[in-house]
PDB file of C-alpha atoms in Angstrom:
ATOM      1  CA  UNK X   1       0.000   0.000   0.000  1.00  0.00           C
ATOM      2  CA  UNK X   2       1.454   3.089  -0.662  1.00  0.00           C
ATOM      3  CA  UNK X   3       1.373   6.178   1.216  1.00  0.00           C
ATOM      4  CA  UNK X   4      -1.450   7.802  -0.831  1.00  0.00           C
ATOM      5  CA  UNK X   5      -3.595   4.651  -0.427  1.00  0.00           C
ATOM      6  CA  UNK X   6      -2.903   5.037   3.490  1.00  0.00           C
ATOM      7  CA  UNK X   7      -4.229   8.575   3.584  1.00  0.00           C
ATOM      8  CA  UNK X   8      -6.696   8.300   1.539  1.00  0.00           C
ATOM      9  CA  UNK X   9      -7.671   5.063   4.210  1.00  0.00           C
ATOM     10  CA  UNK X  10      -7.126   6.933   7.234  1.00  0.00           C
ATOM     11  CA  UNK X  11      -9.392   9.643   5.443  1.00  0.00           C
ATOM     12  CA  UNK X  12     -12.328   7.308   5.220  1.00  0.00           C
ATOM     13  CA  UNK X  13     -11.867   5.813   8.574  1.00  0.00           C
ATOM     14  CA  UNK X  14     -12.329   9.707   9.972  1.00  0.00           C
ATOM     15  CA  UNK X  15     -15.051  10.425   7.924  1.00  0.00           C
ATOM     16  CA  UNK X  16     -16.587   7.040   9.127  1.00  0.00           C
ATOM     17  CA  UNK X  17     -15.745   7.646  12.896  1.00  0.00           C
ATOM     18  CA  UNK X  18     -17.582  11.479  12.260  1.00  0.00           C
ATOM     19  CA  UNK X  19     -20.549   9.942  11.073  1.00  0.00           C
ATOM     20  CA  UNK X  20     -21.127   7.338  13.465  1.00  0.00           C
ATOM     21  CA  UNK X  21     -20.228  10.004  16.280  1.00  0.00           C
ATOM     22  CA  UNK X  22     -22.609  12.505  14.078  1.00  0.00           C
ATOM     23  CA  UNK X  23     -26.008  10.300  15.525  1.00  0.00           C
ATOM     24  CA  UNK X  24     -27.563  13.252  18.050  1.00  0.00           C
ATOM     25  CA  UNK X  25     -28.916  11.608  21.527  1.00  0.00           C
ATOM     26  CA  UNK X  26     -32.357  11.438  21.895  1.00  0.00           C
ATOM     27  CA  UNK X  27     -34.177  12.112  25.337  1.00  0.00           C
ATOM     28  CA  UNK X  28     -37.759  11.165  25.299  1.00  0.00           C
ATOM     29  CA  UNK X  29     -40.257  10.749  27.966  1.00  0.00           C
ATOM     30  CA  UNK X  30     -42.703  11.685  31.039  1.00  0.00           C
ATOM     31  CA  UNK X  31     -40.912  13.065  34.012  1.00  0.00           C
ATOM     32  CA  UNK X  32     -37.223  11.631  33.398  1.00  0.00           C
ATOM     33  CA  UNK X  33     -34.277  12.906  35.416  1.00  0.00           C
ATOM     34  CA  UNK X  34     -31.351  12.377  33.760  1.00  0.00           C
ATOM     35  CA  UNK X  35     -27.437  13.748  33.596  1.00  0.00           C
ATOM     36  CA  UNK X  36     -25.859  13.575  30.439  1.00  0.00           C
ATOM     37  CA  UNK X  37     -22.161  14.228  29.257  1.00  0.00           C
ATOM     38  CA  UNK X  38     -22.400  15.663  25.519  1.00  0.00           C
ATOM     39  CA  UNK X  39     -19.312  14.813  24.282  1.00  0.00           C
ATOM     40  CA  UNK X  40     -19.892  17.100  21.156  1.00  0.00           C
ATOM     41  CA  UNK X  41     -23.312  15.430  20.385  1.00  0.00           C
ATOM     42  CA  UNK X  42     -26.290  17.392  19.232  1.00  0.00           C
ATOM     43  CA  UNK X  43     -28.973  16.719  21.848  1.00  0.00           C
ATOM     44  CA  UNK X  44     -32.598  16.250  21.213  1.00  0.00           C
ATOM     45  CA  UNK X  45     -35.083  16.578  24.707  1.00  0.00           C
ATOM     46  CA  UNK X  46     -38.958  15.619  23.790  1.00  0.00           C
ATOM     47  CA  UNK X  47     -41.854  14.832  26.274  1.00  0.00           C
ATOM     48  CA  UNK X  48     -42.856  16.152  29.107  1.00  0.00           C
ATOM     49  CA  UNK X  49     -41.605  17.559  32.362  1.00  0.00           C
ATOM     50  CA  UNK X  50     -37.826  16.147  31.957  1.00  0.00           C
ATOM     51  CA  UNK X  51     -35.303  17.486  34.311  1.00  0.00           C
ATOM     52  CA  UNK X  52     -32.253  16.876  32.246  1.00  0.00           C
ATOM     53  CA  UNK X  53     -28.433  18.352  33.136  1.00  0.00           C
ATOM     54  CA  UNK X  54     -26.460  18.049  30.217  1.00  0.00           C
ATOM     55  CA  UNK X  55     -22.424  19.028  30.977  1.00  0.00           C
ATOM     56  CA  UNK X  56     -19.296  19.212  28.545  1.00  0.00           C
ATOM     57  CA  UNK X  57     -19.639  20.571  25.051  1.00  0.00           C
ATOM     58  CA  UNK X  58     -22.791  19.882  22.921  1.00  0.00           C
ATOM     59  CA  UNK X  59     -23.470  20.564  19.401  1.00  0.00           C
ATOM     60  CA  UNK X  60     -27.387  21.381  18.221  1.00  0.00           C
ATOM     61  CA  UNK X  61     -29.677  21.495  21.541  1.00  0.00           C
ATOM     62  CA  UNK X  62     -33.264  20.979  20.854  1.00  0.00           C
ATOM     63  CA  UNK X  63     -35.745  21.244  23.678  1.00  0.00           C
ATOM     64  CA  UNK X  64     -39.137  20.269  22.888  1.00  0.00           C
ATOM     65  CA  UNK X  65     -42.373  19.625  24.333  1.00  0.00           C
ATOM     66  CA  UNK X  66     -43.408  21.212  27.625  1.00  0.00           C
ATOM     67  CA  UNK X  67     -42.231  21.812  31.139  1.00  0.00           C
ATOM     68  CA  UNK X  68     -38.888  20.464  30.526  1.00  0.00           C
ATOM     69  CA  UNK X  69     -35.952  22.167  33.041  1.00  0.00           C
ATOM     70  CA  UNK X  70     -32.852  21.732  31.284  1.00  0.00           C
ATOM     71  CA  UNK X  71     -29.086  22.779  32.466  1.00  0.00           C
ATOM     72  CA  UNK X  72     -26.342  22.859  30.039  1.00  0.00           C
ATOM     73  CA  UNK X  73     -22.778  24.084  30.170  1.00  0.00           C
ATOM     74  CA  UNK X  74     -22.066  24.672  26.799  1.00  0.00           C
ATOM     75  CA  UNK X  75     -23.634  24.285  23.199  1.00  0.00           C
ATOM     76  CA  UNK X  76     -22.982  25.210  19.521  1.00  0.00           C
ATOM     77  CA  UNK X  77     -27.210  26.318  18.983  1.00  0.00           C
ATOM     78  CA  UNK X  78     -29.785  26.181  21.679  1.00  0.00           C
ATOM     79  CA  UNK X  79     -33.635  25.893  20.330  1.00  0.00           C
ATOM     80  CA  UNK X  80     -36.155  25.769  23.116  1.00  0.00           C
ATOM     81  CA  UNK X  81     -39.839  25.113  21.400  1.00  0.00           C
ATOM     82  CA  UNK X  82     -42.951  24.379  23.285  1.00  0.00           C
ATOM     83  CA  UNK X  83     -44.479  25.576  26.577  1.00  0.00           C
ATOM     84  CA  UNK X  84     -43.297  26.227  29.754  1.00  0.00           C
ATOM     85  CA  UNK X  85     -39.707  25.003  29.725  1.00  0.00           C
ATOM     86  CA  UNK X  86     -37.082  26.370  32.181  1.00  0.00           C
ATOM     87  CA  UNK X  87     -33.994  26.284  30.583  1.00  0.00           C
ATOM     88  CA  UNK X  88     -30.284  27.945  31.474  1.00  0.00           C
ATOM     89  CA  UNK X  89     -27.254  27.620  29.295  1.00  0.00           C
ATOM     90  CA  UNK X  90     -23.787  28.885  30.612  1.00  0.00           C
ATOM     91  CA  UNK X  91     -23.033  29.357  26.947  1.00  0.00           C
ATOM     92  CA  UNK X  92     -24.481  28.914  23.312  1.00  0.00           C
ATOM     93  CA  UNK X  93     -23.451  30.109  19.955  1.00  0.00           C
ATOM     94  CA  UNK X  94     -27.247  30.443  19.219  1.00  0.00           C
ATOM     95  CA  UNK X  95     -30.043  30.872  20.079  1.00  0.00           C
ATOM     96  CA  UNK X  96     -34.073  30.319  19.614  1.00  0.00           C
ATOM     97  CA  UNK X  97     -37.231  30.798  21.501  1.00  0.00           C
ATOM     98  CA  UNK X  98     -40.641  30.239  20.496  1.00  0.00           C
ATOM     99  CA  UNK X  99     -44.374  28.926  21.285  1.00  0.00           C
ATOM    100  CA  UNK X 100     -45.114  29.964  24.799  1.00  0.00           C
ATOM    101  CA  UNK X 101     -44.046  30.843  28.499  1.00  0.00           C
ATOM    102  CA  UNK X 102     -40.343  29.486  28.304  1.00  0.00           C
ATOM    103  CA  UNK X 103     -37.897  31.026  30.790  1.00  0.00           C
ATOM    104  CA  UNK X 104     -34.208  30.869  29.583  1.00  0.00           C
ATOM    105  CA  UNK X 105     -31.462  32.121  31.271  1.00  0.00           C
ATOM    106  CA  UNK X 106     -28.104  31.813  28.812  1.00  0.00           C
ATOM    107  CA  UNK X 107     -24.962  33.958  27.769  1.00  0.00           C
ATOM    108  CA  UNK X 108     -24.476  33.935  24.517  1.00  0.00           C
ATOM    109  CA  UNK X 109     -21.679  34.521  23.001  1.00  0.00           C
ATOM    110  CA  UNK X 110     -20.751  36.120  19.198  1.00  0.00           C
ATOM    111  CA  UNK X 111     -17.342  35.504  17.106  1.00  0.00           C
ATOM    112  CA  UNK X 112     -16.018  36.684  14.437  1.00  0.00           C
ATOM    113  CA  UNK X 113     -19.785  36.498  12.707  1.00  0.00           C
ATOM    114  CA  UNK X 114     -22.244  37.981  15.217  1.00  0.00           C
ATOM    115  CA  UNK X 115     -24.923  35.125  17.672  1.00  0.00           C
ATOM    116  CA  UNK X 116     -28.036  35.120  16.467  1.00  0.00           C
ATOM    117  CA  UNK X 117     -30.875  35.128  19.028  1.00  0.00           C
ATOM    118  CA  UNK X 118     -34.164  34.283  17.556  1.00  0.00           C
ATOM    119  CA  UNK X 119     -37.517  35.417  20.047  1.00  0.00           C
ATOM    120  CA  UNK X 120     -40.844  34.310  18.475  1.00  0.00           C
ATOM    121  CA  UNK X 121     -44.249  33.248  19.615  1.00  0.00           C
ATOM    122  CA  UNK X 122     -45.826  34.734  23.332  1.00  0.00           C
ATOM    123  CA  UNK X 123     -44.901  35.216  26.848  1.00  0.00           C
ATOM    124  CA  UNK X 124     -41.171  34.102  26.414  1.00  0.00           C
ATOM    125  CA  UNK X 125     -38.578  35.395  29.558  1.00  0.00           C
ATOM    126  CA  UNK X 126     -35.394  35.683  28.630  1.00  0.00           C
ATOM    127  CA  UNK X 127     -32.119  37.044  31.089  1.00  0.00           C
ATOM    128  CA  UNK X 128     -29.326  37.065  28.532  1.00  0.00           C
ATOM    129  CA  UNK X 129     -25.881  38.001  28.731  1.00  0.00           C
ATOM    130  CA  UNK X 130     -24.100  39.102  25.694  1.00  0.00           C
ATOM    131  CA  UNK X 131     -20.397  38.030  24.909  1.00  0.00           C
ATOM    132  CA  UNK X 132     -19.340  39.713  21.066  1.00  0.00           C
ATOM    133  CA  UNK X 133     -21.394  40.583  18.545  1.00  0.00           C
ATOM    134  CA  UNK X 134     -24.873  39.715  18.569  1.00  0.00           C
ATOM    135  CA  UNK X 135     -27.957  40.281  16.400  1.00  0.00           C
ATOM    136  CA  UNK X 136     -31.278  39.687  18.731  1.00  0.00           C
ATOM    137  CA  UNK X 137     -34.865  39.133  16.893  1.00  0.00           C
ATOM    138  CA  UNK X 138     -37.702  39.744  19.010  1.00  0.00           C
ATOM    139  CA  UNK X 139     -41.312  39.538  17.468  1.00  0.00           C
ATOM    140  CA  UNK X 140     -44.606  37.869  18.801  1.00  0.00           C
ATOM    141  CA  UNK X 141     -46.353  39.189  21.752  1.00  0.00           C
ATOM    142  CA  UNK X 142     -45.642  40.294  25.285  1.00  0.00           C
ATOM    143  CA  UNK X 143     -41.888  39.061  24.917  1.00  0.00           C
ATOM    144  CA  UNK X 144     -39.429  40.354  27.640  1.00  0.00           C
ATOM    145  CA  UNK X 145     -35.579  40.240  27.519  1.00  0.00           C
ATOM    146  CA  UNK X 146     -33.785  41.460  29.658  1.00  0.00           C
ATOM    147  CA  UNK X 147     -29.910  41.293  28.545  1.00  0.00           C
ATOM    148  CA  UNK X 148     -26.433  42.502  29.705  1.00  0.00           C
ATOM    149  CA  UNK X 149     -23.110  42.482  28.303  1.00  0.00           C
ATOM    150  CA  UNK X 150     -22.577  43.953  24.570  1.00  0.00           C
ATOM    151  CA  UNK X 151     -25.016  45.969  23.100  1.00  0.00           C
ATOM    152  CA  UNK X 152     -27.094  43.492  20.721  1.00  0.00           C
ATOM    153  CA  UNK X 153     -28.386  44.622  16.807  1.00  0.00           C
ATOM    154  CA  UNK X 154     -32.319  44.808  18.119  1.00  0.00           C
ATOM    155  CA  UNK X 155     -34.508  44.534  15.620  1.00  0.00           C
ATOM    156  CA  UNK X 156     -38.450  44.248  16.882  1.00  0.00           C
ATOM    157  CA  UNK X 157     -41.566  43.625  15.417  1.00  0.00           C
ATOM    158  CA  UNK X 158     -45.262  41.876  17.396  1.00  0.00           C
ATOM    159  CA  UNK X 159     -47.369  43.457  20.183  1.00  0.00           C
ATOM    160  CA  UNK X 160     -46.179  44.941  23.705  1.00  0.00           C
ATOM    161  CA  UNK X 161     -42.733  43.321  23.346  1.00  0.00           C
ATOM    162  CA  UNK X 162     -39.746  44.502  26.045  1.00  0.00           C
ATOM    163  CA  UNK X 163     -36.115  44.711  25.049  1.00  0.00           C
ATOM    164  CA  UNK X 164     -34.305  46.092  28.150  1.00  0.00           C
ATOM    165  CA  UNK X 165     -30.538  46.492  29.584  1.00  0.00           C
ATOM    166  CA  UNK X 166     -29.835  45.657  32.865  1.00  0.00           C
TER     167      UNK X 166
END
């Protein structure tokens, strides 16, 4: 074998590996407490009233469902969809909010391209701390964030929303 055939080998055995380690982890049920170590896996959190701690580094974080309370540490995008979750994040990349009544306490931080933070749907809470750049969408109704750190981009559309520093 020469010593392109061996890269080219190695190559597939990596791209292999990433795919198999590329499968997100799926938490599904009724009242589960559960800690999980990400290990760079995208996390997906359906049901109903889950209290899940996820630690380490985690891609994609999907929260679904309703009256979740979810803990994270870190996490490349953080989408929290339904009603009623609790969620905090020490630290996303992104971030989105919609349906109803979620509470979500994360700082989110912006690179060299700015975070994106995403606020749709009704009653949404959000205490945010900015870190960089950061371009914050809030539309809907009767959203409130609250947010420290950088100044965000704000741009606002929807009924009786609140954008305010703290």
């Amino acid at each position: 074998m020469n010593g392109m055939q061996k890269v080219g080998g190695l190559l597939a055995a990596m791209a292999l590996a990433s795919l198999a380690h590329a499968e997100p982890l799926n938490i599904e049920g009724i009242g589960l407490s559960r800690d999980v170590s990400c290990k760079g896996q995208d996390v997906n959190i359906t049901g109903n009233a889950n209290v899940i701690e996820l630690s380490g580094d985690c891609g994609a974080v999907l929260v679904y469902g309703s009256q979740h309370k979810v803990t994270l540490d870190t996490a490349r995008s953080l989408s929290v969809s339904g009603a009623e979750h609790e969620v905090v994040a020490k630290r996303v990349n992104a971030l989105s909010v919609d349906t109803t009544d979620n509470q979500v306490r994360a700082t989110v931080a912006g690179g060299e391209q700015p975070a994106v933070v995403e606020v749709t749907g009704a009653d949404q809470v959000l205490d945010l701390q900015f870190d960089g750049p950061v371009k914050l969408d809030v539309s809907g109704t009767e959203q409130q964030v609250r947010w420290r750190g950088d100044e965000p981009e704000v741009q606002m559309s929807g009924i009786d929303n609140k954008v305010e520093r703290q």
